[in-house]
Amino acid sequence: MKLIMAIVQHKDQRKVTDGLLERGYQFTNIASTGGLLREGNVTFVIGVDEGQVDEVIQVIGANSKTREQLVNVFPPTIEPIGTCIPNPVKVQVGGATIFVVDVERFAKL
Ligand code: 2BA
């Protein structure tokens, strides 16, 4: 068995959810926050048989978009707090960031 953890933008949550449900997958959504943007995203936790991993990745990929977002980068400075001007930089976010890990043991009690 494999555990898939997929970090998806909020805007894609609905489509990814629908895509997985249509194919009968069970999963859990965990509210998460990106370290750089510090914005909410959503992490799908999906337990599947090894042979289903590719299909799940395909479904997530087909339903998650790449978007550009501005992030404020504060220049390294010795100026007093409140006087430095942030420098907005464009970053590409998504589609999805996916980890696949081996499951040592799975139980439903
Ligand atoms: P954030 O950390 O908010 O990152 C948003 C986007 O900023 C990233 O998009 C990436 O394009 C850029 N970025 C973040 N950290 C960077 C760095 N150290 N250097 C250069 N660019 C950086 P994605 O790569 O699509 O990631 C979307 C979200 O997926 C991330 O949101 C984070 O929540 C998660 N993520 C991405 N890579 C991860 C990793 N290796 N481990 C854990 N979570 C990860």
PDB file of C-alpha atoms and ligand atoms in Angstrom:
ATOM      1  CA  MET A   1       0.000   0.000   0.000  1.00  0.00           C
ATOM      2  CA  LYS A   2       1.077   3.584  -0.662  1.00  0.00           C
ATOM      3  CA  LEU A   3       0.237   6.877   0.977  1.00  0.00           C
ATOM      4  CA  ILE A   4      -0.105   9.813  -1.374  1.00  0.00           C
ATOM      5  CA  MET A   5       0.127  13.302   0.079  1.00  0.00           C
ATOM      6  CA  ALA A   6      -0.831  15.973  -2.410  1.00  0.00           C
ATOM      7  CA  ILE A   7      -0.653  19.699  -1.650  1.00  0.00           C
ATOM      8  CA  VAL A   8      -3.155  21.534  -3.790  1.00  0.00           C
ATOM      9  CA  GLN A   9      -4.239  25.166  -4.031  1.00  0.00           C
ATOM     10  CA  HIS A  10      -7.573  26.006  -2.429  1.00  0.00           C
ATOM     11  CA  LYS A  11      -9.032  26.998  -5.809  1.00  0.00           C
ATOM     12  CA  ASP A  12      -8.505  23.447  -7.080  1.00  0.00           C
ATOM     13  CA  GLN A  13      -9.847  21.610  -4.038  1.00  0.00           C
ATOM     14  CA  ARG A  14     -13.337  21.090  -5.432  1.00  0.00           C
ATOM     15  CA  LYS A  15     -12.224  19.750  -8.813  1.00  0.00           C
ATOM     16  CA  VAL A  16      -9.660  17.393  -7.312  1.00  0.00           C
ATOM     17  CA  THR A  17     -12.241  16.180  -4.781  1.00  0.00           C
ATOM     18  CA  ASP A  18     -14.805  15.505  -7.510  1.00  0.00           C
ATOM     19  CA  GLY A  19     -12.235  13.732  -9.697  1.00  0.00           C
ATOM     20  CA  LEU A  20     -11.179  11.393  -6.887  1.00  0.00           C
ATOM     21  CA  LEU A  21     -14.734  10.683  -5.715  1.00  0.00           C
ATOM     22  CA  GLU A  22     -15.879   9.894  -9.267  1.00  0.00           C
ATOM     23  CA  ARG A  23     -13.267   7.125  -9.332  1.00  0.00           C
ATOM     24  CA  GLY A  24     -14.163   5.833  -5.895  1.00  0.00           C
ATOM     25  CA  TYR A  25     -11.047   6.855  -3.947  1.00  0.00           C
ATOM     26  CA  GLN A  26     -11.161   7.464  -0.206  1.00  0.00           C
ATOM     27  CA  PHE A  27      -9.171  10.369   1.169  1.00  0.00           C
ATOM     28  CA  THR A  28      -8.809  12.948   3.914  1.00  0.00           C
ATOM     29  CA  ASN A  29      -8.319  16.682   3.424  1.00  0.00           C
ATOM     30  CA  ILE A  30      -6.075  18.516   5.837  1.00  0.00           C
ATOM     31  CA  ALA A  31      -6.004  22.312   5.921  1.00  0.00           C
ATOM     32  CA  SER A  32      -2.387  23.376   5.402  1.00  0.00           C
ATOM     33  CA  THR A  33      -0.370  26.554   4.899  1.00  0.00           C
ATOM     34  CA  GLY A  34       2.454  27.196   2.432  1.00  0.00           C
ATOM     35  CA  GLY A  35       5.752  28.103   4.063  1.00  0.00           C
ATOM     36  CA  LEU A  36       6.595  30.817   1.532  1.00  0.00           C
ATOM     37  CA  LEU A  37       3.255  32.427   0.734  1.00  0.00           C
ATOM     38  CA  ARG A  38       1.811  31.698   4.187  1.00  0.00           C
ATOM     39  CA  GLU A  39      -1.516  31.169   2.507  1.00  0.00           C
ATOM     40  CA  GLY A  40      -3.925  28.340   3.073  1.00  0.00           C
ATOM     41  CA  ASN A  41      -3.711  25.355   0.769  1.00  0.00           C
ATOM     42  CA  VAL A  42      -5.108  21.865   1.177  1.00  0.00           C
ATOM     43  CA  THR A  43      -3.316  18.549   1.607  1.00  0.00           C
ATOM     44  CA  PHE A  44      -5.038  15.416   0.313  1.00  0.00           C
ATOM     45  CA  VAL A  45      -4.042  12.244   2.159  1.00  0.00           C
ATOM     46  CA  ILE A  46      -4.929   9.207   0.053  1.00  0.00           C
ATOM     47  CA  GLY A  47      -4.256   5.564   0.901  1.00  0.00           C
ATOM     48  CA  VAL A  48      -4.181   3.349  -2.225  1.00  0.00           C
ATOM     49  CA  ASP A  49      -2.897   0.102  -3.666  1.00  0.00           C
ATOM     50  CA  GLU A  50       0.379   0.442  -5.534  1.00  0.00           C
ATOM     51  CA  GLY A  51      -1.342  -0.065  -8.888  1.00  0.00           C
ATOM     52  CA  GLN A  52      -3.590   2.950  -8.312  1.00  0.00           C
ATOM     53  CA  VAL A  53      -0.837   5.513  -7.695  1.00  0.00           C
ATOM     54  CA  ASP A  54      -0.466   6.588 -11.322  1.00  0.00           C
ATOM     55  CA  GLU A  55      -4.202   7.086 -11.792  1.00  0.00           C
ATOM     56  CA  VAL A  56      -4.465   9.196  -8.630  1.00  0.00           C
ATOM     57  CA  ILE A  57      -1.540  11.359  -9.727  1.00  0.00           C
ATOM     58  CA  GLN A  58      -3.119  11.743 -13.157  1.00  0.00           C
ATOM     59  CA  VAL A  59      -6.470  12.808 -11.653  1.00  0.00           C
ATOM     60  CA  ILE A  60      -4.829  15.329  -9.339  1.00  0.00           C
ATOM     61  CA  GLY A  61      -2.666  16.705 -12.148  1.00  0.00           C
ATOM     62  CA  ALA A  62      -5.606  17.070 -14.531  1.00  0.00           C
ATOM     63  CA  ASN A  63      -7.518  19.083 -11.950  1.00  0.00           C
ATOM     64  CA  SER A  64      -4.830  21.389 -10.530  1.00  0.00           C
ATOM     65  CA  LYS A  65      -3.711  24.531 -12.294  1.00  0.00           C
ATOM     66  CA  THR A  66      -0.430  26.416 -12.277  1.00  0.00           C
ATOM     67  CA  ARG A  67      -0.932  30.031 -11.239  1.00  0.00           C
ATOM     68  CA  GLU A  68       1.316  33.028 -10.753  1.00  0.00           C
ATOM     69  CA  GLN A  69       1.280  34.869  -7.476  1.00  0.00           C
ATOM     70  CA  LEU A  70       3.135  37.842  -6.071  1.00  0.00           C
ATOM     71  CA  VAL A  71       5.099  37.420  -2.895  1.00  0.00           C
ATOM     72  CA  ASN A  72       6.645  40.290  -0.946  1.00  0.00           C
ATOM     73  CA  VAL A  73      10.350  39.795  -0.395  1.00  0.00           C
ATOM     74  CA  PHE A  74      11.864  42.059   2.226  1.00  0.00           C
ATOM     75  CA  PRO A  75      15.426  43.078   1.319  1.00  0.00           C
ATOM     76  CA  PRO A  76      18.123  42.410   3.916  1.00  0.00           C
ATOM     77  CA  THR A  77      18.518  45.788   5.570  1.00  0.00           C
ATOM     78  CA  ILE A  78      19.836  47.530   8.616  1.00  0.00           C
ATOM     79  CA  GLU A  79      17.164  50.226   8.367  1.00  0.00           C
ATOM     80  CA  PRO A  80      14.820  50.589  11.331  1.00  0.00           C
ATOM     81  CA  ILE A  81      11.720  48.378  11.242  1.00  0.00           C
ATOM     82  CA  GLY A  82       8.920  49.957   9.214  1.00  0.00           C
ATOM     83  CA  THR A  83      11.153  51.884   6.814  1.00  0.00           C
ATOM     84  CA  CYS A  84      12.094  49.116   4.342  1.00  0.00           C
ATOM     85  CA  ILE A  85       9.975  48.665   1.216  1.00  0.00           C
ATOM     86  CA  PRO A  86       9.048  45.108   0.223  1.00  0.00           C
ATOM     87  CA  ASN A  87       9.981  43.942  -3.235  1.00  0.00           C
ATOM     88  CA  PRO A  88       7.127  41.987  -4.904  1.00  0.00           C
ATOM     89  CA  VAL A  89       8.356  38.935  -6.810  1.00  0.00           C
ATOM     90  CA  LYS A  90       6.260  36.633  -9.016  1.00  0.00           C
ATOM     91  CA  VAL A  91       6.297  32.929  -8.160  1.00  0.00           C
ATOM     92  CA  GLN A  92       4.602  30.035  -9.927  1.00  0.00           C
ATOM     93  CA  VAL A  93       2.389  28.016  -7.625  1.00  0.00           C
ATOM     94  CA  GLY A  94       1.193  24.520  -8.439  1.00  0.00           C
ATOM     95  CA  GLY A  95      -0.292  22.465 -10.016  1.00  0.00           C
ATOM     96  CA  ALA A  96       0.122  20.055  -7.120  1.00  0.00           C
ATOM     97  CA  THR A  97       3.079  18.995  -4.995  1.00  0.00           C
ATOM     98  CA  ILE A  98       2.875  15.237  -4.481  1.00  0.00           C
ATOM     99  CA  PHE A  99       4.690  12.819  -2.170  1.00  0.00           C
ATOM    100  CA  VAL A 100       4.243   9.039  -2.423  1.00  0.00           C
ATOM    101  CA  VAL A 101       5.431   6.977   0.543  1.00  0.00           C
ATOM    102  CA  ASP A 102       5.337   3.306   1.506  1.00  0.00           C
ATOM    103  CA  VAL A 103       2.803   2.303   4.145  1.00  0.00           C
ATOM    104  CA  GLU A 104       4.257  -0.152   6.638  1.00  0.00           C
ATOM    105  CA  ARG A 105       0.932  -1.058   8.174  1.00  0.00           C
ATOM    106  CA  PHE A 106      -2.699  -0.063   7.596  1.00  0.00           C
ATOM    107  CA  ALA A 107      -5.484  -0.737  10.062  1.00  0.00           C
ATOM    108  CA  LYS A 108      -9.105   0.276  10.475  1.00  0.00           C
ATOM    109  CA  LEU A 109     -10.285  -0.678  13.961  1.00  0.00           C
TER     110      LEU A 109
HETATM  111  P1  2BA B   1       4.460  27.793  -0.575  1.00  0.00           P
HETATM  112  O1  2BA B   1       5.525  27.390   0.388  1.00  0.00           O
HETATM  113  O2  2BA B   1       3.604  28.949  -0.162  1.00  0.00           O
HETATM  114  O3  2BA B   1       5.183  28.107  -1.957  1.00  0.00           O
HETATM  115  C1  2BA B   1       4.535  28.727  -3.044  1.00  0.00           C
HETATM  116  C2  2BA B   1       5.428  28.731  -4.268  1.00  0.00           C
HETATM  117  O4  2BA B   1       6.589  29.525  -3.999  1.00  0.00           O
HETATM  118  C3  2BA B   1       5.969  27.345  -4.639  1.00  0.00           C
HETATM  119  O5  2BA B   1       5.028  26.678  -5.453  1.00  0.00           O
HETATM  120  C4  2BA B   1       7.269  27.691  -5.359  1.00  0.00           C
HETATM  121  O6  2BA B   1       7.026  28.062  -6.706  1.00  0.00           O
HETATM  122  C5  2BA B   1       7.740  28.932  -4.624  1.00  0.00           C
HETATM  123  N1  2BA B   1       8.706  28.583  -3.566  1.00  0.00           N
HETATM  124  C6  2BA B   1       8.434  28.190  -2.310  1.00  0.00           C
HETATM  125  N2  2BA B   1       9.568  27.972  -1.615  1.00  0.00           N
HETATM  126  C7  2BA B   1      10.579  28.230  -2.452  1.00  0.00           C
HETATM  127  C8  2BA B   1      12.024  28.201  -2.349  1.00  0.00           C
HETATM  128  N3  2BA B   1      12.637  27.851  -1.211  1.00  0.00           N
HETATM  129  N4  2BA B   1      12.732  28.545  -3.436  1.00  0.00           N
HETATM  130  C9  2BA B   1      12.141  28.904  -4.584  1.00  0.00           C
HETATM  131  N5  2BA B   1      10.785  28.974  -4.757  1.00  0.00           N
HETATM  132  C10 2BA B   1      10.030  28.635  -3.715  1.00  0.00           C
HETATM  133  P2  2BA B   1       4.939  25.099  -5.458  1.00  0.00           P
HETATM  134  O7  2BA B   1       6.307  24.510  -5.629  1.00  0.00           O
HETATM  135  O8  2BA B   1       3.903  24.717  -6.451  1.00  0.00           O
HETATM  136  O9  2BA B   1       4.469  24.691  -4.000  1.00  0.00           O
HETATM  137  C11 2BA B   1       3.119  24.921  -3.560  1.00  0.00           C
HETATM  138  C12 2BA B   1       3.002  24.567  -2.101  1.00  0.00           C
HETATM  139  O10 2BA B   1       3.335  23.182  -1.931  1.00  0.00           O
HETATM  140  C13 2BA B   1       3.983  25.310  -1.178  1.00  0.00           C
HETATM  141  O11 2BA B   1       3.462  26.583  -0.835  1.00  0.00           O
HETATM  142  C14 2BA B   1       4.067  24.363   0.006  1.00  0.00           C
HETATM  143  O12 2BA B   1       2.915  24.475   0.828  1.00  0.00           O
HETATM  144  C15 2BA B   1       4.018  22.994  -0.669  1.00  0.00           C
HETATM  145  N6  2BA B   1       5.367  22.465  -0.955  1.00  0.00           N
HETATM  146  C16 2BA B   1       6.092  22.639  -2.072  1.00  0.00           C
HETATM  147  N7  2BA B   1       7.259  21.976  -2.003  1.00  0.00           N
HETATM  148  C17 2BA B   1       7.260  21.351  -0.815  1.00  0.00           C
HETATM  149  C18 2BA B   1       8.195  20.498  -0.153  1.00  0.00           C
HETATM  150  N8  2BA B   1       9.374  20.145  -0.719  1.00  0.00           N
HETATM  151  N9  2BA B   1       7.879  20.038   1.079  1.00  0.00           N
HETATM  152  C19 2BA B   1       6.705  20.367   1.665  1.00  0.00           C
HETATM  153  N10 2BA B   1       5.767  21.178   1.079  1.00  0.00           N
HETATM  154  C20 2BA B   1       6.043  21.653  -0.127  1.00  0.00           C
END
